[in-house]
Short mmCIF file of C-alpha atoms in Angstrom, two decimals:
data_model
loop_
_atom_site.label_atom_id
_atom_site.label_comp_id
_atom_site.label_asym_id
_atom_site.label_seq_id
_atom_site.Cartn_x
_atom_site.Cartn_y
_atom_site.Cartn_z
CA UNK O 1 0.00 0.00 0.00
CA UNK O 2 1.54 3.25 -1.18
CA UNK O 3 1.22 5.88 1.34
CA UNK O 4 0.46 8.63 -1.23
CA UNK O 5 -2.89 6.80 -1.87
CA UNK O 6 -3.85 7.65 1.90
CA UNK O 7 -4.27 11.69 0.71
CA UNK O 8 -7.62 12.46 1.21
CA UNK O 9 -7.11 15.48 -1.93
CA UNK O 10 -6.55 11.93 -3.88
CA UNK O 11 -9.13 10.59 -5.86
CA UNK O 12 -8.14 8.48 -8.04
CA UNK O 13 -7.06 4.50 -7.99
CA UNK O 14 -10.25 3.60 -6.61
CA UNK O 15 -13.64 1.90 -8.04
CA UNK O 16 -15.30 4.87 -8.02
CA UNK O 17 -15.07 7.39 -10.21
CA UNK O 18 -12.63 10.81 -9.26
CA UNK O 19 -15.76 13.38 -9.09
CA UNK O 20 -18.05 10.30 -7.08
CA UNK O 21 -15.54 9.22 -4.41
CA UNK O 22 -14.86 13.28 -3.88
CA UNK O 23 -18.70 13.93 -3.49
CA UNK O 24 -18.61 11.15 -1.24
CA UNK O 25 -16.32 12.54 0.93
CA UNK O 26 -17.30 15.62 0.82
CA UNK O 27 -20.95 14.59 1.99
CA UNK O 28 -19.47 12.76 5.12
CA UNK O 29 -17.26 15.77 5.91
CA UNK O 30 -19.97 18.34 5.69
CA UNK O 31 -22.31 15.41 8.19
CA UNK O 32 -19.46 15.60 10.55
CA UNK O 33 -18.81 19.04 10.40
CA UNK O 34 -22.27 19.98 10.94
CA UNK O 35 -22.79 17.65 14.22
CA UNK O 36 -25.28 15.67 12.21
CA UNK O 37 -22.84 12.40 13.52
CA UNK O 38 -23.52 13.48 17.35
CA UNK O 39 -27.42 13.85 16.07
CA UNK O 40 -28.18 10.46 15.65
CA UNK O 41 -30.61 9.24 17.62
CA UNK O 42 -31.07 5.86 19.79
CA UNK O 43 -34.23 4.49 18.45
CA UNK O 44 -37.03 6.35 19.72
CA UNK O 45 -40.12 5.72 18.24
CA UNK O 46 -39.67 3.69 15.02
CA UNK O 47 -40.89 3.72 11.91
CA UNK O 48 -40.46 -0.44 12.08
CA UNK O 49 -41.60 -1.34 15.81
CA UNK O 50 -38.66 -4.24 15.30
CA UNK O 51 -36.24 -0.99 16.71
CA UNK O 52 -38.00 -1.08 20.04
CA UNK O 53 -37.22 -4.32 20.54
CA UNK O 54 -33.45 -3.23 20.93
CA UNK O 55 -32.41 -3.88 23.85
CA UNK O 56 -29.47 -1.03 24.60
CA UNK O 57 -30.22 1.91 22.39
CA UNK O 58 -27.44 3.49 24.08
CA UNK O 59 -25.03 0.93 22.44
CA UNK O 60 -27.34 0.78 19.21
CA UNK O 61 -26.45 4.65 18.95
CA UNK O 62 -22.63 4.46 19.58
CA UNK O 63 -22.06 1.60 17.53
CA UNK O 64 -24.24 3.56 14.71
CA UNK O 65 -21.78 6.65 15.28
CA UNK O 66 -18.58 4.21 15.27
CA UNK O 67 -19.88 2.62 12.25
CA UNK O 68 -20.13 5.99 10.40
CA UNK O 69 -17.20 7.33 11.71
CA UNK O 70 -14.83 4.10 10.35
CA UNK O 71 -16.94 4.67 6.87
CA UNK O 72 -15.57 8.31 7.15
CA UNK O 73 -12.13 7.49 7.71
CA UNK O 74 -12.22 4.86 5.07
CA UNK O 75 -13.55 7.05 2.37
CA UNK O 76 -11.40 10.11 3.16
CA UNK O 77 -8.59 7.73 2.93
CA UNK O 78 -9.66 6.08 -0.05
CA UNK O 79 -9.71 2.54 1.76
CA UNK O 80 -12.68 0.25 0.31
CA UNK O 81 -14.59 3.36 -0.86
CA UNK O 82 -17.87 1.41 -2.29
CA UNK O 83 -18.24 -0.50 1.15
CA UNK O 84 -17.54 2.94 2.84
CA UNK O 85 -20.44 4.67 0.95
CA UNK O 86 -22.72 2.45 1.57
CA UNK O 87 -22.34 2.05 5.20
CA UNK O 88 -22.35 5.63 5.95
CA UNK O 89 -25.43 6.11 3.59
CA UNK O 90 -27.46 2.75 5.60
CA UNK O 91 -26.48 4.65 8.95
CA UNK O 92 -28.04 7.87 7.87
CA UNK O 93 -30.97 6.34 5.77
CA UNK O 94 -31.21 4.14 8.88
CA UNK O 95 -31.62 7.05 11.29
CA UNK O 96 -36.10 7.65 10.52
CA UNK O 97 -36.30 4.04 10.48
CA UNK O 98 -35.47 3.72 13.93
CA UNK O 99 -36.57 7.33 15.23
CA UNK O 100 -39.27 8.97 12.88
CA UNK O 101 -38.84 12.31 14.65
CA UNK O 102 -35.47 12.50 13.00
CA UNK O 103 -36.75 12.15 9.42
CA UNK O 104 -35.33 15.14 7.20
CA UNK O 105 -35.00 15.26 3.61
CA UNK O 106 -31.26 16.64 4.34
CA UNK O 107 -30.01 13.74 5.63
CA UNK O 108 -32.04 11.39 3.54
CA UNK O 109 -30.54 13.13 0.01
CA UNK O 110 -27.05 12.39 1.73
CA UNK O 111 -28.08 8.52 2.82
CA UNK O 112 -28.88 7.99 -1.22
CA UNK O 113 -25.96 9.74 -2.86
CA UNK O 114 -24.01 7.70 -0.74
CA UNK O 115 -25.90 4.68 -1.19
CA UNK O 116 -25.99 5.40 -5.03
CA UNK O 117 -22.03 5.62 -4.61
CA UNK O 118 -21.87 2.27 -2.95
CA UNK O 119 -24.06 0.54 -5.49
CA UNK O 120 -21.66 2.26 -8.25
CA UNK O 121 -21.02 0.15 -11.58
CA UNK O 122 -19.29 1.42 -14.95
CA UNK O 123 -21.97 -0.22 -16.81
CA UNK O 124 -24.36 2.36 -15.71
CA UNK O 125 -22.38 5.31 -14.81
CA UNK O 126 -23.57 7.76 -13.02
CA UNK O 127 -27.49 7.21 -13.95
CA UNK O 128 -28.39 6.36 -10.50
CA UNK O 129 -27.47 9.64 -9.27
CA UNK O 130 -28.82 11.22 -11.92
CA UNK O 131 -32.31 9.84 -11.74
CA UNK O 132 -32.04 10.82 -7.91
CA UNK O 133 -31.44 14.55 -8.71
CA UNK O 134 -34.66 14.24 -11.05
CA UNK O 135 -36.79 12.22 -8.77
CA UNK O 136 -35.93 14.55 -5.76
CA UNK O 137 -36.90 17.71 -8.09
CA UNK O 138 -39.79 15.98 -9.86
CA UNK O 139 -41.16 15.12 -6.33
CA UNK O 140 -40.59 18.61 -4.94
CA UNK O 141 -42.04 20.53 -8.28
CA UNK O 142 -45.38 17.91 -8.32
CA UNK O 143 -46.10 18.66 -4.40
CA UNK O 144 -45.79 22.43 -4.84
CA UNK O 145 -47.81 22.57 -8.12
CA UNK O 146 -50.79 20.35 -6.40
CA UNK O 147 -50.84 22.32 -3.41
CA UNK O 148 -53.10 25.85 -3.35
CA UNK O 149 -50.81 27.53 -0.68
CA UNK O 150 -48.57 27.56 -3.88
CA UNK O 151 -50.35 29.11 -6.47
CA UNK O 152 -51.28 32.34 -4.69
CA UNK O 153 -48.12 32.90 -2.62
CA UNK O 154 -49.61 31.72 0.27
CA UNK O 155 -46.25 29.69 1.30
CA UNK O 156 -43.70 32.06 0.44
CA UNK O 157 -45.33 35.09 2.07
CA UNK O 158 -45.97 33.00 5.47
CA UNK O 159 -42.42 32.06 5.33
CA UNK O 160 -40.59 35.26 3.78
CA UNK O 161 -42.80 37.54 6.31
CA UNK O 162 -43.40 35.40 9.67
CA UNK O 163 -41.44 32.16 9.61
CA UNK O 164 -38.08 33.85 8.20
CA UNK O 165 -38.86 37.22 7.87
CA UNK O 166 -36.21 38.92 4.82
CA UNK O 167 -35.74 42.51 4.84
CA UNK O 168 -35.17 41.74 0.72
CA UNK O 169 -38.11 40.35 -0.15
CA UNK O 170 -40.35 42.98 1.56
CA UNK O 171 -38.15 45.77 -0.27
CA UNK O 172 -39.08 43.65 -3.45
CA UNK O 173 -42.34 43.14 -2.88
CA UNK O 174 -43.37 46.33 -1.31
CA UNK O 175 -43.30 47.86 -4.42
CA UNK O 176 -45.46 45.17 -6.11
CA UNK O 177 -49.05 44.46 -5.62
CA UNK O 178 -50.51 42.23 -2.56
CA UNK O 179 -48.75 38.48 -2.77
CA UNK O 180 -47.66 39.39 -6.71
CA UNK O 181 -44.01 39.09 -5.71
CA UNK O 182 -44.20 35.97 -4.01
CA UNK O 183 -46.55 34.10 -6.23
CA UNK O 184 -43.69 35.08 -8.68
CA UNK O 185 -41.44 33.04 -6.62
CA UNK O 186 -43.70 30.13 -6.15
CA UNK O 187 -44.52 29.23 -10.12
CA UNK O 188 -40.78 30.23 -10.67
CA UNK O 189 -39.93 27.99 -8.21
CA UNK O 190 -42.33 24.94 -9.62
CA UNK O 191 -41.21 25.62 -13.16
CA UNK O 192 -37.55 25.67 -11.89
CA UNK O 193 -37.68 22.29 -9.99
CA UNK O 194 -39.77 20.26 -13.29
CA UNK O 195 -36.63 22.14 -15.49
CA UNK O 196 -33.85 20.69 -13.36
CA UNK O 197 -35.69 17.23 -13.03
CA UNK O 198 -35.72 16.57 -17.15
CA UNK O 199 -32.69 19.23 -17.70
CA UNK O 200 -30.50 16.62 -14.79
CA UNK O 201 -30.93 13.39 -16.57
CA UNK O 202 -29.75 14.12 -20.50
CA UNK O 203 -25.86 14.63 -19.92
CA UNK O 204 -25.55 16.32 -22.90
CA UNK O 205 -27.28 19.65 -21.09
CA UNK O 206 -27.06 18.90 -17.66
CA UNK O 207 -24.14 21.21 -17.34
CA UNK O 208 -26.50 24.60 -18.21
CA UNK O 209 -28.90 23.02 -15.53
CA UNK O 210 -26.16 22.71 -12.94
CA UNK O 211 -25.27 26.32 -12.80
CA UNK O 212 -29.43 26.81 -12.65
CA UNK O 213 -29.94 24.98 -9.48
CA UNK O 214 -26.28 26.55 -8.23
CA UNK O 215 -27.73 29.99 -8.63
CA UNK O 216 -31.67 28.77 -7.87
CA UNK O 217 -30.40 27.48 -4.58
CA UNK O 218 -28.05 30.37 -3.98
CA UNK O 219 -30.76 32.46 -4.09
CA UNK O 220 -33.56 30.72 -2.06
CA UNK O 221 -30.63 30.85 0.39
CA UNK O 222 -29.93 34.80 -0.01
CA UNK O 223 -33.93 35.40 0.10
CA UNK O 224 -34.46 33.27 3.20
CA UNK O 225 -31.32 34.07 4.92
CA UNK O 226 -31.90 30.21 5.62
CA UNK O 227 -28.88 27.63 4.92
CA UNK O 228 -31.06 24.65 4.78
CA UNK O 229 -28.73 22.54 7.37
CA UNK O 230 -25.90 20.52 5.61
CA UNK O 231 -28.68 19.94 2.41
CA UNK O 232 -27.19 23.22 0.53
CA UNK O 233 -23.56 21.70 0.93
CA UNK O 234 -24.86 18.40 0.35
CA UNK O 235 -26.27 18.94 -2.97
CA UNK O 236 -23.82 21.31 -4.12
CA UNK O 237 -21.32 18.25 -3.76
CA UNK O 238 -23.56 15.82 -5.26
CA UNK O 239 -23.47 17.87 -8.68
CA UNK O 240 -20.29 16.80 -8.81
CA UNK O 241 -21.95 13.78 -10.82
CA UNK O 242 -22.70 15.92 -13.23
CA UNK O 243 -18.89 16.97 -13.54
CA UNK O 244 -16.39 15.45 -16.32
CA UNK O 245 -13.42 14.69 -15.18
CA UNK O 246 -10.16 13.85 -16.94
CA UNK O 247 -7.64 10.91 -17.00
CA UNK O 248 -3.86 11.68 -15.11
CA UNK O 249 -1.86 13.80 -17.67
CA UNK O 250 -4.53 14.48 -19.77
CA UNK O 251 -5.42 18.07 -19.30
CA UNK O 252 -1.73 19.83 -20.93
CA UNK O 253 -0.98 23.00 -19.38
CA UNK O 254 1.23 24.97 -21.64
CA UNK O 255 3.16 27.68 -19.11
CA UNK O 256 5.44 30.38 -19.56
CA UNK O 257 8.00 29.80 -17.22
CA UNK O 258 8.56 33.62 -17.04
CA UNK O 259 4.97 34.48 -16.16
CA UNK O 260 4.33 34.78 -12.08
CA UNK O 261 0.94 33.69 -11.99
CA UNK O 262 1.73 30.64 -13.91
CA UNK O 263 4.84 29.87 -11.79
CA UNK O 264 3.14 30.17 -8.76
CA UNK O 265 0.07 27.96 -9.99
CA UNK O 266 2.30 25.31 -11.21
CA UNK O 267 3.95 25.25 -7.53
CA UNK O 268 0.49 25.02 -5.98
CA UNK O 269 -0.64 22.52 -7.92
CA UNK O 270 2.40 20.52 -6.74
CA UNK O 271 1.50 20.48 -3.20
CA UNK O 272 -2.33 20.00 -4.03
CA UNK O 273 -2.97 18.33 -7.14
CA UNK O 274 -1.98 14.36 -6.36
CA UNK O 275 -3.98 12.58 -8.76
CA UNK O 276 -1.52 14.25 -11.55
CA UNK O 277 -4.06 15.57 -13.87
CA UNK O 278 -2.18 18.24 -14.98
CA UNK O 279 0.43 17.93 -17.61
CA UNK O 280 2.77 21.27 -16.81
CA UNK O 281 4.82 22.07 -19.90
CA UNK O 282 6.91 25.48 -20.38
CA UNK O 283 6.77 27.24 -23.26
CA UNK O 284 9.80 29.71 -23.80
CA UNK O 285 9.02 33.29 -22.84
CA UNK O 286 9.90 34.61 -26.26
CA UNK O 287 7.23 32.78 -27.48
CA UNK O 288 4.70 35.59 -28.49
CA UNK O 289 1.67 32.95 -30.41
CA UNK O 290 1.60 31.60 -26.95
CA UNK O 291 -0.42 33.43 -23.96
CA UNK O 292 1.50 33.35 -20.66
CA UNK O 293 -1.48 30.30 -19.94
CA UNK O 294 -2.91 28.01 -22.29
CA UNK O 295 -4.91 24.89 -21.28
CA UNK O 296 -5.86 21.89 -23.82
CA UNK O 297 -8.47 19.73 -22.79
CA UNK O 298 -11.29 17.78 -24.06
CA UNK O 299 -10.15 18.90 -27.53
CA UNK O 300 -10.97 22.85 -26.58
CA UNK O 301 -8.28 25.06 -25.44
CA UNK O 302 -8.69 27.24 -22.90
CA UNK O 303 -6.44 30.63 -21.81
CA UNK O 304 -6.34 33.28 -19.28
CA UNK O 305 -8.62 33.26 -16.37
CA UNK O 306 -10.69 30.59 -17.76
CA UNK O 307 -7.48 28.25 -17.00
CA UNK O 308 -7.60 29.40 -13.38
CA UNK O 309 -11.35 28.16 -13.07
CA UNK O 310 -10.40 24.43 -14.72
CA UNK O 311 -7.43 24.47 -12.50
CA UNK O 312 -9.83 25.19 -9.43
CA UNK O 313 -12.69 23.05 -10.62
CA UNK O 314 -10.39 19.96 -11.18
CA UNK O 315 -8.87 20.61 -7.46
CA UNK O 316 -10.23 18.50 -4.63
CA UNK O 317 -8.76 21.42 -2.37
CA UNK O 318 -11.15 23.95 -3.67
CA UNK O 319 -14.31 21.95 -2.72
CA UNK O 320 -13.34 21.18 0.76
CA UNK O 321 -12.65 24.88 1.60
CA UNK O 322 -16.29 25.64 -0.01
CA UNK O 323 -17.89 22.89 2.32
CA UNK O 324 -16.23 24.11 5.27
CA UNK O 325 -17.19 27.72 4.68
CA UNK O 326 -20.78 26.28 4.12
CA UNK O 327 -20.68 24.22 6.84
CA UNK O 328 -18.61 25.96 9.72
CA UNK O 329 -19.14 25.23 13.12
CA UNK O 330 -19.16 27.20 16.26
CA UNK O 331 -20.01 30.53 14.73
CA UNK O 332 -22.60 32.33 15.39
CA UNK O 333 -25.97 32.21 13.22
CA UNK O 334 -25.70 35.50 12.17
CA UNK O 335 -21.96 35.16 10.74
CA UNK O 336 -22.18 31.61 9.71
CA UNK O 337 -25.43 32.44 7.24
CA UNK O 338 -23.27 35.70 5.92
CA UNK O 339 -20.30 33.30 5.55
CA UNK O 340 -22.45 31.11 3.52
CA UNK O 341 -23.71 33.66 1.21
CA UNK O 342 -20.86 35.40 0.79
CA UNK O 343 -19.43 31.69 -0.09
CA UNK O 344 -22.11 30.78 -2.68
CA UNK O 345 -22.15 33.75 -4.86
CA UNK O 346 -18.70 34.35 -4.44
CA UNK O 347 -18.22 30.58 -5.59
CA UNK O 348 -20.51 30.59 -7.94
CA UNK O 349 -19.12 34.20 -9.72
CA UNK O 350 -15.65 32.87 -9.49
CA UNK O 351 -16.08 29.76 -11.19
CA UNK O 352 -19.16 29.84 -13.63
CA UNK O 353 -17.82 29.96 -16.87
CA UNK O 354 -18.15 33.41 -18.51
CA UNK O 355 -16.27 32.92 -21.39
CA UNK O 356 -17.91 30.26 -22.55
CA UNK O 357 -21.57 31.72 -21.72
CA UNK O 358 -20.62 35.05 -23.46
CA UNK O 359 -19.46 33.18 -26.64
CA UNK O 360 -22.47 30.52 -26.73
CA UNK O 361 -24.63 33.67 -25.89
CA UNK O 362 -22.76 35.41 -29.26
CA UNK O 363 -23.32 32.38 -31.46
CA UNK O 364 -26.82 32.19 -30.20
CA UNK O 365 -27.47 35.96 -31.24
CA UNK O 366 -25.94 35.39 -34.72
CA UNK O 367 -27.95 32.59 -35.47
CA UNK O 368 -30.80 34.62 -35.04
CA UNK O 369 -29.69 37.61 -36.94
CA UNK O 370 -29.00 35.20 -39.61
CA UNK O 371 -32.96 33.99 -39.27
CA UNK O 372 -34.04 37.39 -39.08
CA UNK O 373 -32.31 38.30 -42.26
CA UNK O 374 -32.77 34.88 -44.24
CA UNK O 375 -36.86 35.66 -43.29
CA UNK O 376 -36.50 39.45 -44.42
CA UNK O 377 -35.28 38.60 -47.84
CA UNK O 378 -37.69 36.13 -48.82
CA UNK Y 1 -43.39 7.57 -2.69
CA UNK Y 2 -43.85 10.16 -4.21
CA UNK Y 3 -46.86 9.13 -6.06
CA UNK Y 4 -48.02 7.53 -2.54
CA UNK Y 5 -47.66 11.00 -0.90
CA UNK Y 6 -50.37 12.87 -3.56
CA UNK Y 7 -52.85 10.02 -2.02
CA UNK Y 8 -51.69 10.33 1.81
CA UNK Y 9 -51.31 12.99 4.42
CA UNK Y 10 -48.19 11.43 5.35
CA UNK Y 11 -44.88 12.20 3.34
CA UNK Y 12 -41.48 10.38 4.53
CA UNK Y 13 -39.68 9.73 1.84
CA UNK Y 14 -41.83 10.91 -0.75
CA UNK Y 15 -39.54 13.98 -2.21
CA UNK Y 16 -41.25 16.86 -0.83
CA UNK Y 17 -38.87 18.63 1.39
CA UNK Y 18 -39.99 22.33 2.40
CA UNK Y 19 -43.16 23.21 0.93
CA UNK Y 20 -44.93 23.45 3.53
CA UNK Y 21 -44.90 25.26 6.79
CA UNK Y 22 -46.51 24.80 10.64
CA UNK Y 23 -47.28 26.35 13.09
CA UNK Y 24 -48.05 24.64 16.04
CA UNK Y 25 -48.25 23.98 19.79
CA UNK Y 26 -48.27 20.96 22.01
CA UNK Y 27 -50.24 21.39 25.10
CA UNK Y 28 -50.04 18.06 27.18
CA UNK Y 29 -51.94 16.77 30.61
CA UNK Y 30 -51.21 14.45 32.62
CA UNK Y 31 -53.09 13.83 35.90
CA UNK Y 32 -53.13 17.39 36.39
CA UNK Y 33 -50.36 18.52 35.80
CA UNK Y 34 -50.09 20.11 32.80
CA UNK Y 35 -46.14 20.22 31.06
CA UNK Y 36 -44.61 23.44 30.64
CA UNK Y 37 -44.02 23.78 26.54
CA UNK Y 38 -40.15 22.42 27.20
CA UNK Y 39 -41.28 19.35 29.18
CA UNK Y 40 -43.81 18.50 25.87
CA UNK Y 41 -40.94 18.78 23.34
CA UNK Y 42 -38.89 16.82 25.88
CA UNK Y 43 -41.13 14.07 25.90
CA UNK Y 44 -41.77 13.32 22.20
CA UNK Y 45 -38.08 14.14 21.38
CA UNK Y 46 -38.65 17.20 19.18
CA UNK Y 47 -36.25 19.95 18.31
CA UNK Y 48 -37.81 22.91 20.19
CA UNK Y 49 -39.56 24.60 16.76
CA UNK Y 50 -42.39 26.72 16.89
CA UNK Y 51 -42.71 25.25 13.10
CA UNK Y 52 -43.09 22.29 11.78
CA UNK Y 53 -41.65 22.34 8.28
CA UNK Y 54 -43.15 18.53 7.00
CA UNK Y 55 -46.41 16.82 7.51
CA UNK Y 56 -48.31 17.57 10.37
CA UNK Y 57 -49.79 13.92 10.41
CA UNK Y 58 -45.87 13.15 11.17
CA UNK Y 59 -46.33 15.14 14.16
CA UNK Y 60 -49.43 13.52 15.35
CA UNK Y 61 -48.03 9.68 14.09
CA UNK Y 62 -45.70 10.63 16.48
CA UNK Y 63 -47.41 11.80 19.51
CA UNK Y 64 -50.55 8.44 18.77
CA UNK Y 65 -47.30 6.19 18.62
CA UNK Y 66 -46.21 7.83 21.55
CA UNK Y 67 -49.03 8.17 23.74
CA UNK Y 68 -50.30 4.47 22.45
CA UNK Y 69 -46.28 2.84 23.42
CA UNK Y 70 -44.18 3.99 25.86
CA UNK Y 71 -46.40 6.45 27.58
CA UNK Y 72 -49.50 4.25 27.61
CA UNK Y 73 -50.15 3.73 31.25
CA UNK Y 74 -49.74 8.18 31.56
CA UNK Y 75 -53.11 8.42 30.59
CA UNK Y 76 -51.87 11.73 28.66
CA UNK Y 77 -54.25 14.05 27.31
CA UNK Y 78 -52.64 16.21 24.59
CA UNK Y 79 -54.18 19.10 22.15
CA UNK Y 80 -52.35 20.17 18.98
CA UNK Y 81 -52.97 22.95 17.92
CA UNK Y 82 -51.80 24.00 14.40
CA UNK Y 83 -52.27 25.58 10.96
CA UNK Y 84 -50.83 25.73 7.74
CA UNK Y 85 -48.68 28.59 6.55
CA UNK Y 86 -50.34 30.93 8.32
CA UNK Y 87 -53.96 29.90 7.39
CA UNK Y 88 -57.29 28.84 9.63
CA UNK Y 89 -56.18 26.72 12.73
CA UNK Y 90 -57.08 23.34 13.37
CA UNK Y 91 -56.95 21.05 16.72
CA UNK Y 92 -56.71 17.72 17.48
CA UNK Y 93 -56.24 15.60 20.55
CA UNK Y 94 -55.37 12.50 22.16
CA UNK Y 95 -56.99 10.37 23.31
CA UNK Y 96 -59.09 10.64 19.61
#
């Protein structure tokens, strides 16, 4: 056993998939960060009476928390990762079973990614999790669209003005007629969740739909000054699915060894980067076709800042400083929810891909020029 | 479950995570004493919430389960009292 595979930045060499062991991990870090490990509960009122039958719930509970715990270890140190995710996932998805006062859709979206993870098989890929992002959304759009309380506003308003009251939606909808503004939110909301449940499950355009539910959830959490428990950080992580992710040495980095910010990247990425991803080749300063950055990969080729986004978005590092952010303990609620805001949209302006949506967004007006003209000479 | 849920007041695992919201309040006798608001939450377990942010029949599965089990020979009489994001409110008590 090499000790380098012990990194828990590594994510390679293991059954799993790079981007599904790393969600994996980052789900169990986020549980344990958030005290969700200490939360669960001796049984206590079962869903299946067979839990009362238990005779020291005490010991039920502490071996549940040891069980998790050696799951933890075992996927952060990339040590039988599929057994791992599984038993962490059957301790949380465990948890209503034996207490149904402890059912929360949190922890039950973490119990099936990890599941999902542990039941992982090439020949399928990553449909499982997919079909879980769609069901979840599906589920949520269908209840909100059958329910009344959702088609006026009723729900938003109760919780926007009494439950969670947000200084920024009565400034927005103040200015608006009675219960417009939040029965704005509500069908946006419904039409948002049945987009991301079809949008999720063709790969070919789940990408667009990723950054949706990033900034859809970004700003539900903004509005509501809410941070949804460890579900936000949870979810965020289990796009990773949705993620491609290359083969060692198959993203080429083409450097001028002159240029600072390229020096100093190239140095970073030696202390984080261990599943050698990155293929770091110099170009000579004089140079001048070549930008002082230039990334190939996936047949496209990248430059400038848009290299600095691959190089965080391929980085293991980058997504355990955003769960910790998102899930920080021992600060108070006040700074912790201003942490977490200030973490998603400065996450999600950082590293959405502007180039690319400005050029796609160029092509896109073209093409209709070209219609528009095409239809004006005939 | 999720298709269960549209024919069921009762929604675990069924997908529908915060679109709804509770207010509510456990009032609970027993001989005659009556439990001060922390003692009530104490004894079913419950984060101390003046909201209840899934099914109420959860909440009252709970309490029957409850009240029916482990506190059977109490002889508990309990009143919910609740309503649904912010609309008319409702009651209902053990023993039904």
């Amino acid at each position: 056993m090499k000790l380098s595979s012990l990194n828990p930045l590594r994510c390679d060499g293991t059954p799993l998939p790079p981007p599904i062991l790393l969600m994996c991990k980052l789900i169990v870090f986020c549980l344990m960060l958030r005290g969700y490990v200490e939360g669960i509960p001796e049984p206590f009122l079962p869903m299946l009476p067979m839990f009362d039958a238990i005779p020291r719930p005490d010991l039920f509970r502490q071996g549940s928390i040891l069980i998790f715990l050696c799951a933890s270890v075992g996927l952060l140190f990339n040590r039988s990762v599929r057994t791992c995710a599984l038993l962490a996932g059957a301790i949380f998805l465990l948890q209503p079973l034996t207490s149904r006062v402890t059912f929360f859709y949190g922890n039950f979206f973490c119990a099936s990614m990890l599941i999902l993870s542990g039941l992982y098989d090439d020949r399928t890929g990553t449909l499982l999790h997919r079909a879980q992002f769609s069901i979840m959304y599906f589920g949520a759009g269908l209840g909100k669209l059958l329910d009344p309380d959702w088609h006026n506003g009723q729900f938003i308003d109760f919780w926007l003005s009494v439950k969670r009251p947000s200084a920024l939606y009565e400034s927005l909808a103040s200015g608006l007629p009675e219960r417009w503004f939040a029965g704005l939110l509500s069908w946006s909301t419904i039409v948002i969740e049945f987009a991301l449940a079809i949008g999720l499950m063709f790969p070919k355009i789940s990408r667009t739909f990723v950054w949706c539910a990033i900034v859809f959830h970004t700003g539900s959490v903004v509005l509501s000054q809410h941070d949804f428990g460890v579900f936000i950080a949870a979810l965020l992580a289990g796009m990773l699915v949705f993620a491609s992710w290359p083969e060692r040495g198959q993203v080429k980095v083409l450097y001028d060894r002159g240029n600072r910010v390229a020096g100093l990247m190239k140095r970073i990425s030696g202390v984080v980067h261990h599943d050698g991803l990155f293929d770091w080749r110099p170009t000579p300063s004089s140079d001048g076709g070549i930008r002082a950055l230039r990334m190939e990969w996936q047949a496209k080729i990248y430059t400038g800042y848009a290299v600095i986004q691959i190089w965080l978005l391929l980085n293991p590092l980058t997504y355990f400083v955003i769960a910790t952010l998102l899930c920080s303990p021992n600060l108070s609620k006040r700074i912790h929810i201003t942490l977490v805001q200030i973490t998603l949209i400065g996450g999600a302006f950082c590293l959405f891909p502007w180039a690319e949506a400005f050029n796609n967004l160029r092509l896109g007006l073209r093409w209709i020029e070209a219609r528009v003209r095409c239809k004006s000479q005939h | 479950m999720i298709v269960y849920a549209r024919f069921s007041e009762v929604r675990y695992f069924s997908w529908s995570p915060h679109d709804v919201m509770w207010a509510f309040e456990i009032s609970v006798e027993l001989d005659d004493t009556h439990l001060t608001a922390s003692e009530a939450f104490k004894r079913y377990r419950l984060k101390r919430h003046k909201f209840h942010e899934h099914a109420i029949e959860h909440l009252i599965i709970a309490i029957r389960q409850y009240e029916s089990t482990y506190g059977i020979d109490d002889d508990a009489h309990v009143t919910l009292v609740y309503s649904k994001n912010g609309g008319q409110e409702q009651k209902w008590n053990w023993p039904e």
